[in-house]
């Protein structure tokens, strides 16, 4: 994918992306590039449109305007068959886990293997148990229902499901929210390890700065529907941006005013 | 004209909903007939909708048949027309009461369950998760339920017909003193193929509509537990009304020349 002058086509390239729900302009001109193999973390307050941004990239929500290119291919104008092909590149860990509660744990993990890669069920089950082991879960959980698991275990199963089909691009939506700090750190390590093993490009969302520092190569901050700052993870403490400083230090006073009404 | 504005608004809202449901139906049906199919899901739904509805449908049918025999006896004995009871029972059950009552009972059970399940999947992002796993939710969630409803309701109604007639038979023989052989012979002689067939056609229509309403309201539910509750109520109410409406339409098609 190398063109002249050594310029590499970004894995994901977003230009002037806009999305409103009713009168509420959630995304107001997002510009963002993610290089192949890079791990980008997006930080920002609750309700600033981080999940909406990811859902636009995956194609779960259609943007009002703007461009999203995956491997140099425009996806916003894609039709069904093409979109299906692009979808195979994605793996997503949803904010709430989104495990299928009508299926046992192993079938959750093996879902993509059975439905997309057409693996026979016994073979898919074996593979699911291997993947569960990678995220530190014993074979005994394979036949449990997701509702029988603790929050941390559910997150792990979700992670296992999203890496099972070995996607090129991984999305993690608040992977550590609602977990205790130790479990949060375990999940972060698993994410870093899985992404590295797959050689995947990763886009994560968090408002947990400790977590952001662990998984990010680069950090971008979203505010007011725009990316207001982005830089290397070790530059974040000297960003020189008042919004970023307020956010990473968790200060009540600053340019970001908490909207009580959404 | 401030007086007419609300009327206009609600008329537009009404037709918007009709349009949405129609589009949803077309889209769903188009996924029912195009591969890939999910036989495992279809089997599961057939079990859920058909097999597990047997007790409630069976109980409804037996008591309806019993009451029917009792009521017609007290009515018709005044004209010494008791011999019409087998006829009345079999015609009422096969034409109307079997399909409509089974349809309503299954609507209460199945439409609600479907709306709650799909609605929960919607608000917990499980439907989005399906899509990211390259699985079309219309094919995986909705088509199997519609197909199961379409095929299982006629089977349920066939069972309801038999049990309903049996209920009438039991009351007639054991309480009203009918001769069992004569009763059965009369039932058999009076039974029209067209009555049974029309009832089964109704059942298929009801099965499709009640699963469709469960899917539609569940799929479009928004806003957490409250939204799912609302979807469940709307599913049962709209399914019941559609059953009565379509019952009239199918009856007109079959029985008026
Ligand atoms: N499907 C939707 N319909 C209407 N509004 C939505 C929808 N999804 C998200 N929103 C709104 O968009 C805003 C951003 O949501 P979200 O991206 O989930 O925030 P967060 O940054 O916390 O992930 C919120 O105000 C939310 O209410
Ligand atoms: Mg979010």
Short mmCIF file of C-alpha atoms and ligand atoms in Angstrom, two decimals:
data_model
loop_
_atom_site.label_atom_id
_atom_site.label_comp_id
_atom_site.label_asym_id
_atom_site.label_seq_id
_atom_site.Cartn_x
_atom_site.Cartn_y
_atom_site.Cartn_z
CA UNK A 1 0.00 0.00 0.00
CA UNK A 2 2.98 2.29 -0.39
CA UNK A 3 2.54 5.14 -2.80
CA UNK A 4 5.10 7.69 -3.95
CA UNK A 5 7.19 9.58 -1.42
CA UNK A 6 6.83 6.71 1.06
CA UNK A 7 3.35 7.85 2.12
CA UNK A 8 1.43 4.96 3.61
CA UNK A 9 -2.31 4.82 3.19
CA UNK A 10 -3.79 5.07 6.69
CA UNK A 11 -5.76 2.07 7.91
CA UNK A 12 -8.60 4.40 8.85
CA UNK A 13 -8.98 7.92 7.53
CA UNK A 14 -11.88 10.12 8.59
CA UNK A 15 -12.61 13.49 7.02
CA UNK A 16 -15.12 16.06 8.24
CA UNK A 17 -17.49 13.46 9.66
CA UNK A 18 -20.82 14.85 10.86
CA UNK A 19 -23.74 13.21 12.61
CA UNK A 20 -26.73 14.77 14.34
CA UNK A 21 -29.58 13.13 16.23
CA UNK A 22 -32.51 15.49 15.85
CA UNK A 23 -31.28 18.95 16.78
CA UNK A 24 -28.28 17.54 18.62
CA UNK A 25 -25.05 17.77 16.60
CA UNK A 26 -23.05 14.91 18.11
CA UNK A 27 -20.19 14.72 15.60
CA UNK A 28 -19.37 18.12 14.13
CA UNK A 29 -16.53 17.63 11.68
CA UNK A 30 -14.27 14.82 12.93
CA UNK A 31 -10.86 14.49 11.25
CA UNK A 32 -8.82 11.48 12.26
CA UNK A 33 -6.21 9.15 10.84
CA UNK A 34 -5.04 5.85 12.24
CA UNK A 35 -1.98 4.16 10.77
CA UNK A 36 -1.73 0.43 10.21
CA UNK A 37 -0.73 -1.35 13.40
CA UNK A 38 -1.26 1.74 15.52
CA UNK A 39 -3.22 1.77 18.77
CA UNK A 40 -5.20 4.98 19.12
CA UNK A 41 -7.15 5.83 22.23
CA UNK A 42 -9.92 8.41 22.11
CA UNK A 43 -10.64 10.16 25.37
CA UNK A 44 -13.50 12.50 26.15
CA UNK A 45 -16.37 13.09 28.53
CA UNK A 46 -19.53 11.01 28.69
CA UNK A 47 -21.98 11.68 25.90
CA UNK A 48 -19.44 13.41 23.66
CA UNK A 49 -20.09 10.95 20.84
CA UNK A 50 -17.24 8.48 21.24
CA UNK A 51 -19.46 5.43 20.78
CA UNK A 52 -21.30 7.14 17.94
CA UNK A 53 -17.96 7.73 16.20
CA UNK A 54 -17.03 4.04 16.38
CA UNK A 55 -20.48 2.99 15.18
CA UNK A 56 -20.10 5.31 12.20
CA UNK A 57 -16.78 3.72 11.30
CA UNK A 58 -18.20 0.20 11.55
CA UNK A 59 -21.31 1.17 9.62
CA UNK A 60 -23.86 0.60 12.38
CA UNK A 61 -24.87 4.26 12.07
CA UNK A 62 -24.91 6.17 8.79
CA UNK A 63 -23.20 9.59 8.98
CA UNK A 64 -24.93 12.74 7.74
CA UNK A 65 -21.86 13.76 5.78
CA UNK A 66 -18.13 13.27 5.58
CA UNK A 67 -15.80 10.53 4.49
CA UNK A 68 -14.57 7.32 6.12
CA UNK A 69 -11.86 5.40 4.29
CA UNK A 70 -10.74 1.93 5.34
CA UNK A 71 -7.51 0.88 3.62
CA UNK A 72 -8.04 3.74 1.21
CA UNK A 73 -11.58 2.65 0.24
CA UNK A 74 -14.53 4.93 0.89
CA UNK A 75 -17.06 3.06 3.04
CA UNK A 76 -19.86 5.57 3.58
CA UNK A 77 -21.28 4.98 0.09
CA UNK A 78 -20.86 1.20 0.14
CA UNK A 79 -23.66 -1.18 -0.72
CA UNK A 80 -24.53 -4.33 1.17
CA UNK A 81 -22.18 -6.90 -0.38
CA UNK A 82 -19.16 -4.60 -0.15
CA UNK A 83 -20.04 -3.61 3.39
CA UNK A 84 -20.14 -7.31 4.35
CA UNK A 85 -16.62 -7.76 3.03
CA UNK A 86 -15.36 -4.76 5.02
CA UNK A 87 -17.17 -6.03 8.12
CA UNK A 88 -14.94 -9.12 8.16
CA UNK A 89 -12.02 -6.83 8.98
CA UNK A 90 -13.63 -5.55 12.17
CA UNK A 91 -13.76 -6.84 15.70
CA UNK A 92 -15.63 -4.92 18.35
CA UNK A 93 -15.80 -5.05 22.12
CA UNK A 94 -19.03 -3.29 23.05
CA UNK A 95 -19.39 -0.96 26.00
CA UNK A 96 -21.86 -3.25 27.78
CA UNK A 97 -20.29 -6.50 26.56
CA UNK A 98 -23.31 -7.27 24.33
CA UNK A 99 -22.90 -11.00 24.82
CA UNK A 100 -25.71 -13.10 23.36
CA UNK A 101 -27.51 -14.23 26.47
CA UNK A 102 -29.41 -16.97 24.65
CA UNK A 103 -26.15 -18.75 23.81
CA UNK A 104 -23.58 -20.40 26.11
CA UNK A 105 -20.18 -18.76 26.50
CA UNK A 106 -18.39 -20.97 23.97
CA UNK A 107 -20.99 -20.27 21.27
CA UNK A 108 -20.59 -16.56 21.89
CA UNK A 109 -16.87 -16.85 21.33
CA UNK A 110 -17.27 -19.20 18.37
CA UNK A 111 -20.07 -17.18 16.76
CA UNK A 112 -17.93 -15.65 14.02
CA UNK A 113 -16.13 -18.93 13.46
CA UNK A 114 -19.39 -20.80 12.91
CA UNK A 115 -21.38 -18.17 11.01
CA UNK A 116 -18.65 -16.52 8.98
CA UNK A 117 -15.79 -18.97 8.69
CA UNK A 118 -18.24 -21.92 8.48
CA UNK A 119 -16.34 -24.04 10.96
CA UNK A 120 -18.03 -27.26 12.11
CA UNK A 121 -19.44 -26.87 15.61
CA UNK A 122 -17.17 -29.37 17.43
CA UNK A 123 -14.08 -27.79 15.85
CA UNK A 124 -15.38 -24.28 16.62
CA UNK A 125 -15.93 -25.29 20.22
CA UNK A 126 -12.35 -26.52 20.59
CA UNK A 127 -11.09 -23.29 19.12
CA UNK A 128 -13.35 -21.23 21.39
CA UNK A 129 -11.92 -22.97 24.43
CA UNK A 130 -8.38 -22.14 23.22
CA UNK A 131 -9.33 -18.49 22.80
CA UNK A 132 -10.94 -18.46 26.24
CA UNK A 133 -7.64 -19.73 27.63
CA UNK A 134 -5.86 -16.82 25.93
CA UNK A 135 -7.99 -14.39 27.93
CA UNK A 136 -7.39 -16.38 31.10
CA UNK A 137 -10.67 -18.28 31.37
CA UNK A 138 -10.78 -22.01 32.18
CA UNK A 139 -12.65 -24.53 29.97
CA UNK A 140 -15.34 -24.87 32.66
CA UNK A 141 -16.87 -21.51 31.74
CA UNK A 142 -17.48 -22.67 28.15
CA UNK A 143 -20.89 -24.14 28.92
CA UNK A 144 -22.09 -21.46 31.31
CA UNK A 145 -24.55 -18.81 30.26
CA UNK A 146 -23.10 -15.25 30.07
CA UNK A 147 -25.47 -14.13 32.84
CA UNK A 148 -23.75 -16.54 35.24
CA UNK A 149 -20.44 -14.66 34.90
CA UNK A 150 -19.08 -11.69 36.84
CA UNK A 151 -18.59 -8.36 35.07
CA UNK A 152 -14.87 -8.92 34.61
CA UNK A 153 -15.39 -12.40 33.18
CA UNK A 154 -18.06 -11.09 30.81
CA UNK A 155 -15.60 -8.50 29.54
CA UNK A 156 -13.06 -11.25 28.93
CA UNK A 157 -15.58 -13.36 27.03
CA UNK A 158 -16.47 -10.28 24.99
CA UNK A 159 -12.82 -9.73 24.27
CA UNK A 160 -12.44 -13.39 23.29
CA UNK A 161 -15.40 -13.08 20.92
CA UNK A 162 -13.99 -9.95 19.28
CA UNK A 163 -10.57 -11.47 18.64
CA UNK A 164 -11.82 -14.93 17.61
CA UNK A 165 -12.01 -14.16 13.89
CA UNK A 166 -8.58 -12.48 13.98
CA UNK A 167 -9.77 -9.10 12.70
CA UNK A 168 -7.43 -6.51 11.19
CA UNK A 169 -9.08 -3.63 13.00
CA UNK A 170 -10.21 -3.82 16.62
CA UNK A 171 -12.55 -1.45 18.42
CA UNK A 172 -12.76 -1.37 22.19
CA UNK A 173 -15.54 0.73 23.67
CA UNK A 174 -14.78 1.51 27.33
CA UNK A 175 -13.27 -1.92 28.00
CA UNK A 176 -12.50 -1.18 31.66
CA UNK A 177 -15.51 0.92 32.70
CA UNK A 178 -17.27 -0.63 35.66
CA UNK A 179 -14.38 -2.93 36.61
CA UNK A 180 -12.18 -2.69 39.67
CA UNK A 181 -8.72 -1.20 38.99
CA UNK A 182 -6.95 -4.55 39.10
CA UNK A 183 -9.36 -6.25 36.71
CA UNK A 184 -9.17 -3.11 34.56
CA UNK A 185 -5.44 -3.47 34.33
CA UNK A 186 -5.75 -7.19 33.50
CA UNK A 187 -8.15 -6.38 30.65
CA UNK A 188 -5.80 -3.66 29.37
CA UNK A 189 -2.92 -6.11 29.30
CA UNK A 190 -5.05 -8.65 27.45
CA UNK A 191 -6.00 -6.00 24.92
CA UNK A 192 -2.39 -4.98 24.36
CA UNK A 193 -1.34 -8.61 24.06
CA UNK A 194 -4.15 -9.58 21.66
CA UNK A 195 -3.67 -6.56 19.45
CA UNK A 196 0.06 -7.19 19.27
CA UNK A 197 -0.38 -10.90 18.51
CA UNK A 198 -2.88 -10.17 15.75
CA UNK A 199 -0.82 -7.26 14.45
CA UNK A 200 -4.12 -5.40 14.40
CA UNK A 201 -4.91 -1.72 14.27
CA UNK A 202 -6.81 -0.70 17.38
CA UNK A 203 -9.18 2.12 18.21
CA UNK A 204 -10.19 2.27 21.86
CA UNK A 205 -12.43 4.56 23.84
CA UNK A 206 -11.97 5.29 27.48
CA UNK A 207 -12.27 7.96 30.07
CA UNK A 208 -9.91 6.09 32.36
CA UNK A 209 -6.51 7.78 31.97
CA UNK A 210 -4.55 4.92 33.55
CA UNK A 211 -6.07 2.61 30.98
CA UNK A 212 -5.38 5.06 28.13
CA UNK A 213 -1.69 5.24 29.10
CA UNK A 214 -1.43 1.46 29.08
CA UNK A 215 -3.00 0.74 25.69
CA UNK A 216 -2.30 3.82 23.57
CA UNK A 217 0.43 4.62 21.10
CA UNK A 218 -1.39 7.83 20.38
CA UNK A 219 -4.22 9.66 22.14
CA UNK A 220 -6.91 11.88 20.66
CA UNK A 221 -9.38 13.94 22.61
CA UNK A 222 -12.94 14.52 21.42
CA UNK A 223 -14.86 17.55 22.60
CA UNK A 224 -17.78 19.46 21.11
CA UNK A 225 -18.01 17.00 18.23
CA UNK A 226 -14.43 17.59 17.09
CA UNK A 227 -11.00 16.12 17.73
CA UNK A 228 -9.43 19.00 19.64
CA UNK A 229 -6.05 17.46 20.33
CA UNK A 230 -4.06 14.41 19.34
CA UNK A 231 -0.53 13.35 20.06
CA UNK A 232 1.80 10.59 21.27
CA UNK A 233 0.80 9.10 24.58
CA UNK A 234 3.95 10.42 26.31
CA UNK A 235 3.20 13.95 25.13
CA UNK A 236 -0.15 14.03 26.87
CA UNK A 237 1.15 15.57 30.10
CA UNK A 238 2.55 18.54 28.19
CA UNK A 239 -0.23 18.91 25.64
CA UNK A 240 -0.54 22.64 26.26
CA UNK A 241 -4.27 22.21 25.70
CA UNK A 242 -6.49 23.42 28.53
CA UNK A 243 -9.23 20.89 27.72
CA UNK A 244 -6.82 17.96 27.79
CA UNK A 245 -5.23 19.15 31.01
CA UNK A 246 -8.57 19.51 32.69
CA UNK A 247 -9.62 16.06 31.52
CA UNK A 248 -6.50 14.10 32.44
CA UNK A 249 -6.35 15.74 35.83
CA UNK A 250 -10.08 15.35 36.41
CA UNK A 251 -10.63 18.96 37.41
CA UNK A 252 -14.11 20.37 37.93
CA UNK A 253 -12.90 23.86 36.94
CA UNK A 254 -11.78 24.53 33.39
CA UNK A 255 -12.94 25.11 29.84
CA UNK A 256 -15.09 21.93 29.81
CA UNK A 257 -18.45 22.69 31.36
CA UNK A 258 -20.41 19.66 32.42
CA UNK A 259 -23.80 19.69 30.79
CA UNK A 260 -26.24 18.41 33.31
CA UNK A 261 -28.93 18.09 30.67
CA UNK A 262 -27.89 16.00 27.65
CA UNK B 1 -56.71 26.64 11.28
CA UNK B 2 -55.37 25.56 14.67
CA UNK B 3 -58.34 23.24 15.10
CA UNK B 4 -57.35 20.97 12.21
CA UNK B 5 -53.64 20.84 12.94
CA UNK B 6 -53.80 18.02 15.53
CA UNK B 7 -56.03 15.95 13.24
CA UNK B 8 -53.57 16.40 10.40
CA UNK B 9 -50.64 15.57 12.62
CA UNK B 10 -52.13 12.36 13.95
CA UNK B 11 -53.24 11.31 10.46
CA UNK B 12 -49.67 11.76 9.22
CA UNK B 13 -48.35 9.89 12.25
CA UNK B 14 -50.77 7.04 11.58
CA UNK B 15 -49.72 6.65 7.96
CA UNK B 16 -46.06 6.93 8.91
CA UNK B 17 -46.47 3.92 11.19
CA UNK B 18 -48.35 1.97 8.52
CA UNK B 19 -45.53 2.74 6.10
CA UNK B 20 -42.85 1.69 8.57
CA UNK B 21 -44.57 -1.59 9.35
CA UNK B 22 -45.07 -2.28 5.65
CA UNK B 23 -41.40 -1.66 4.88
CA UNK B 24 -40.33 -3.78 7.83
CA UNK B 25 -42.62 -6.59 6.62
CA UNK B 26 -41.30 -6.46 3.05
CA UNK B 27 -37.72 -6.40 4.22
CA UNK B 28 -38.27 -9.26 6.67
CA UNK B 29 -40.08 -11.44 4.14
CA UNK B 30 -37.36 -10.85 1.57
CA UNK B 31 -34.88 -12.22 4.09
CA UNK B 32 -37.11 -15.23 4.83
CA UNK B 33 -36.80 -16.42 1.24
CA UNK B 34 -33.13 -15.66 0.53
CA UNK B 35 -30.19 -17.68 1.87
CA UNK B 36 -28.35 -18.06 4.16
CA UNK B 37 -30.96 -19.74 6.33
CA UNK B 38 -30.50 -20.59 9.97
CA UNK B 39 -32.11 -24.03 10.44
CA UNK B 40 -30.94 -24.25 14.04
CA UNK B 41 -32.68 -20.97 14.87
CA UNK B 42 -35.81 -22.01 12.98
CA UNK B 43 -35.93 -25.29 14.91
CA UNK B 44 -35.48 -23.50 18.19
CA UNK B 45 -38.29 -21.07 17.44
CA UNK B 46 -40.61 -23.86 16.28
CA UNK B 47 -40.07 -25.52 19.63
CA UNK B 48 -40.55 -22.25 21.49
CA UNK B 49 -43.64 -21.11 19.58
CA UNK B 50 -45.22 -24.45 18.76
CA UNK B 51 -44.38 -27.03 21.36
CA UNK B 52 -44.31 -24.82 24.44
CA UNK B 53 -47.64 -23.23 23.50
CA UNK B 54 -49.38 -26.62 23.50
CA UNK B 55 -50.51 -26.56 27.16
CA UNK B 56 -52.07 -23.11 27.03
CA UNK B 57 -53.71 -23.74 23.67
CA UNK B 58 -54.92 -27.18 24.75
CA UNK B 59 -56.48 -25.85 27.96
CA UNK B 60 -58.15 -23.00 26.14
CA UNK B 61 -59.57 -25.39 23.54
CA UNK B 62 -60.92 -28.00 25.94
CA UNK B 63 -62.78 -25.53 28.14
CA UNK B 64 -64.12 -23.69 25.10
CA UNK B 65 -65.46 -26.94 23.64
CA UNK B 66 -67.04 -27.87 26.98
CA UNK B 67 -68.72 -24.51 27.47
CA UNK B 68 -69.92 -24.51 23.89
CA UNK B 69 -71.72 -27.83 24.37
CA UNK B 70 -73.22 -26.71 27.66
CA UNK B 71 -74.42 -23.34 26.37
CA UNK B 72 -75.90 -24.70 23.16
CA UNK B 73 -77.68 -27.41 25.11
CA UNK B 74 -79.39 -24.93 27.45
CA UNK B 75 -80.27 -22.78 24.44
CA UNK B 76 -81.40 -25.45 22.01
CA UNK B 77 -83.24 -27.77 24.37
CA UNK B 78 -85.98 -25.14 24.42
CA UNK B 79 -86.64 -25.96 20.75
CA UNK B 80 -85.87 -29.66 21.19
CA UNK B 81 -82.95 -29.14 18.85
CA UNK B 82 -80.29 -30.77 21.02
CA UNK B 83 -79.16 -32.92 18.11
CA UNK B 84 -77.58 -29.83 16.58
CA UNK B 85 -74.96 -29.69 19.34
CA UNK B 86 -72.26 -31.77 17.58
CA UNK B 87 -72.72 -29.58 14.53
CA UNK B 88 -72.50 -26.34 16.48
CA UNK B 89 -69.43 -27.44 18.37
CA UNK B 90 -67.47 -28.60 15.37
CA UNK B 91 -68.37 -25.66 13.16
CA UNK B 92 -67.66 -23.03 15.82
CA UNK B 93 -64.41 -24.60 16.87
CA UNK B 94 -62.93 -25.23 13.45
CA UNK B 95 -64.07 -22.02 11.82
CA UNK B 96 -63.69 -19.44 14.53
CA UNK B 97 -62.93 -20.31 18.10
CA UNK B 98 -59.99 -22.65 17.47
CA UNK B 99 -57.92 -20.23 15.37
CA UNK B 100 -58.96 -16.99 17.08
CA UNK B 101 -58.57 -18.16 20.67
CA UNK B 102 -55.35 -20.04 19.93
CA UNK B 103 -54.10 -16.96 18.07
CA UNK B 104 -54.89 -14.66 20.98
CA UNK B 105 -53.37 -16.96 23.58
CA UNK B 106 -50.20 -17.40 21.53
CA UNK B 107 -50.11 -13.63 20.91
CA UNK B 108 -50.07 -13.07 24.66
CA UNK B 109 -47.35 -15.62 25.15
CA UNK B 110 -45.19 -15.41 22.05
CA UNK B 111 -45.50 -11.81 20.77
CA UNK B 112 -44.64 -10.57 24.23
CA UNK B 113 -41.71 -12.93 24.60
CA UNK B 114 -40.34 -12.05 21.15
CA UNK B 115 -40.68 -8.31 21.74
CA UNK B 116 -39.00 -8.59 25.13
CA UNK B 117 -36.15 -10.74 23.84
CA UNK B 118 -35.40 -8.77 20.67
CA UNK B 119 -35.99 -5.48 22.50
CA UNK B 120 -33.46 -6.45 25.17
CA UNK B 121 -31.02 -7.47 22.46
CA UNK B 122 -31.52 -4.07 20.86
CA UNK B 123 -30.94 -1.98 23.99
CA UNK B 124 -27.97 -4.10 25.14
CA UNK B 125 -26.35 -3.73 21.69
CA UNK B 126 -26.57 -7.47 20.96
CA UNK B 127 -28.14 -6.64 17.59
CA UNK B 128 -25.20 -4.35 16.76
CA UNK B 129 -22.89 -7.17 17.86
CA UNK B 130 -24.62 -9.54 15.42
CA UNK B 131 -24.01 -7.09 12.61
CA UNK B 132 -20.33 -6.71 13.45
CA UNK B 133 -20.08 -10.51 13.39
CA UNK B 134 -21.29 -10.31 9.76
CA UNK B 135 -24.67 -11.82 10.61
CA UNK B 136 -27.78 -10.07 9.35
CA UNK B 137 -30.21 -9.69 12.28
CA UNK B 138 -33.18 -9.93 9.90
CA UNK B 139 -31.98 -13.36 8.82
CA UNK B 140 -30.79 -14.58 12.21
CA UNK B 141 -33.48 -13.16 14.52
CA UNK B 142 -36.56 -12.21 12.55
CA UNK B 143 -36.87 -14.69 9.67
CA UNK B 144 -36.73 -17.80 11.92
CA UNK B 145 -39.51 -16.41 14.13
CA UNK B 146 -41.76 -15.49 11.21
CA UNK B 147 -41.24 -18.88 9.58
CA UNK B 148 -41.90 -20.70 12.85
CA UNK B 149 -45.07 -18.65 13.47
CA UNK B 150 -46.35 -19.28 9.96
CA UNK B 151 -45.94 -23.05 10.21
CA UNK B 152 -46.56 -23.77 13.88
CA UNK B 153 -49.86 -21.94 14.36
CA UNK B 154 -51.75 -24.18 11.90
CA UNK B 155 -50.41 -27.23 13.73
CA UNK B 156 -51.44 -25.74 17.07
CA UNK B 157 -54.89 -24.96 15.74
CA UNK B 158 -55.26 -28.49 14.39
CA UNK B 159 -54.56 -29.74 17.91
CA UNK B 160 -56.95 -27.13 19.33
CA UNK B 161 -59.68 -28.30 16.91
CA UNK B 162 -59.34 -31.89 18.03
CA UNK B 163 -59.20 -31.05 21.74
CA UNK B 164 -62.08 -28.57 21.44
CA UNK B 165 -64.34 -31.12 19.77
CA UNK B 166 -63.27 -33.61 22.42
CA UNK B 167 -64.29 -31.14 25.14
CA UNK B 168 -67.74 -30.84 23.61
CA UNK B 169 -67.95 -34.59 23.32
CA UNK B 170 -67.01 -35.16 26.96
CA UNK B 171 -69.64 -32.74 28.27
CA UNK B 172 -72.32 -34.02 25.88
CA UNK B 173 -71.74 -37.66 26.75
CA UNK B 174 -71.04 -37.45 30.47
CA UNK B 175 -73.21 -34.53 31.54
CA UNK B 176 -75.92 -34.20 28.91
CA UNK B 177 -76.47 -37.90 28.30
CA UNK B 178 -75.68 -38.13 24.57
CA UNK B 179 -74.89 -41.43 22.96
CA UNK B 180 -71.12 -41.37 22.25
CA UNK B 181 -71.32 -43.20 18.90
CA UNK B 182 -74.11 -41.00 17.59
CA UNK B 183 -72.32 -37.87 18.75
CA UNK B 184 -69.11 -38.81 16.98
CA UNK B 185 -70.96 -39.88 13.85
CA UNK B 186 -72.83 -36.56 13.77
CA UNK B 187 -69.63 -34.63 14.30
CA UNK B 188 -67.99 -36.48 11.45
CA UNK B 189 -70.96 -35.98 9.12
CA UNK B 190 -71.25 -32.28 9.84
CA UNK B 191 -67.57 -31.53 9.58
CA UNK B 192 -66.72 -29.67 6.38
CA UNK B 193 -63.27 -29.75 4.87
CA UNK B 194 -63.66 -26.06 4.06
CA UNK B 195 -64.31 -25.19 7.71
CA UNK B 196 -61.10 -26.85 8.82
CA UNK B 197 -59.06 -25.48 5.93
CA UNK B 198 -60.27 -21.92 6.44
CA UNK B 199 -59.38 -22.21 10.13
CA UNK B 200 -55.87 -23.39 9.29
CA UNK B 201 -55.37 -20.59 6.78
CA UNK B 202 -56.43 -18.16 9.47
CA UNK B 203 -53.97 -19.77 11.84
CA UNK B 204 -51.11 -19.29 9.39
CA UNK B 205 -52.05 -15.62 8.93
CA UNK B 206 -52.30 -15.10 12.70
CA UNK B 207 -48.99 -16.89 13.26
CA UNK B 208 -47.26 -14.61 10.80
CA UNK B 209 -48.85 -11.45 12.19
CA UNK B 210 -48.24 -12.16 15.86
CA UNK B 211 -44.57 -13.00 15.35
CA UNK B 212 -44.22 -10.00 13.03
CA UNK B 213 -45.59 -7.65 15.70
CA UNK B 214 -43.26 -9.10 18.32
CA UNK B 215 -40.28 -8.65 15.99
CA UNK B 216 -41.28 -5.17 14.81
CA UNK B 217 -41.80 -3.71 18.26
CA UNK B 218 -38.78 -5.45 19.73
CA UNK B 219 -36.49 -4.47 16.87
CA UNK B 220 -37.50 -0.82 17.10
CA UNK B 221 -37.51 -0.50 20.86
CA UNK B 222 -35.46 2.30 22.36
CA UNK B 223 -34.38 3.51 25.75
CA UNK B 224 -33.66 0.77 28.25
CA UNK B 225 -36.00 -1.36 30.33
CA UNK B 226 -38.91 1.04 30.00
CA UNK B 227 -38.64 0.98 26.21
CA UNK B 228 -38.64 -2.81 26.22
CA UNK B 229 -41.73 -2.88 28.47
CA UNK B 230 -43.50 -0.50 26.11
CA UNK B 231 -42.51 -2.66 23.13
CA UNK B 232 -43.92 -5.76 24.84
CA UNK B 233 -47.27 -4.12 25.51
CA UNK B 234 -47.48 -2.69 22.01
CA UNK B 235 -46.64 -6.06 20.50
CA UNK B 236 -49.46 -7.88 22.29
CA UNK B 237 -52.04 -5.14 21.68
CA UNK B 238 -51.23 -4.71 18.00
CA UNK B 239 -51.04 -8.47 17.44
CA UNK B 240 -54.47 -8.98 19.02
CA UNK B 241 -56.07 -6.22 16.98
CA UNK B 242 -54.50 -7.50 13.78
CA UNK B 243 -55.82 -10.99 14.57
CA UNK B 244 -59.39 -9.70 14.82
CA UNK B 245 -58.99 -7.57 11.70
CA UNK B 246 -57.45 -10.30 9.56
CA UNK B 247 -59.98 -12.81 10.91
CA UNK B 248 -62.73 -10.69 9.39
CA UNK B 249 -60.89 -10.37 6.10
CA UNK B 250 -60.12 -14.08 5.75
CA UNK B 251 -63.70 -14.99 6.72
CA UNK B 252 -64.97 -12.66 4.01
CA UNK B 253 -62.68 -14.26 1.45
CA UNK B 254 -63.75 -17.79 2.33
CA UNK B 255 -67.43 -17.54 3.13
CA UNK B 256 -68.97 -14.78 1.03
CA UNK B 257 -69.59 -15.27 -2.64
N1 LIG C 1 -29.24 5.98 18.30
C1 LIG C 1 -29.26 7.19 18.88
N2 LIG C 1 -30.35 7.99 18.77
C2 LIG C 1 -30.37 9.21 19.33
N3 LIG C 1 -29.38 9.73 20.05
C3 LIG C 1 -28.27 8.99 20.21
C4 LIG C 1 -28.15 7.69 19.64
N4 LIG C 1 -26.94 7.19 19.96
C5 LIG C 1 -26.34 8.14 20.70
N5 LIG C 1 -27.13 9.22 20.85
C6 LIG C 1 -26.78 10.45 21.57
O1 LIG C 1 -25.52 10.88 21.13
C7 LIG C 1 -24.76 11.37 22.21
C8 LIG C 1 -23.42 10.70 22.26
O2 LIG C 1 -23.59 9.34 22.63
P1 LIG C 1 -22.38 8.34 22.82
O3 LIG C 1 -21.57 8.29 21.57
O4 LIG C 1 -22.97 7.06 23.27
O5 LIG C 1 -21.53 8.99 24.00
P2 LIG C 1 -20.19 8.47 24.64
O6 LIG C 1 -19.15 9.46 24.25
O7 LIG C 1 -20.42 8.49 26.12
O8 LIG C 1 -19.93 7.11 24.11
C9 LIG C 1 -25.58 11.17 23.46
O9 LIG C 1 -26.15 12.40 23.82
C10 LIG C 1 -26.64 10.19 23.05
O10 LIG C 1 -27.82 10.46 23.73
MG1 LIG C 2 -20.09 5.28 24.89
#
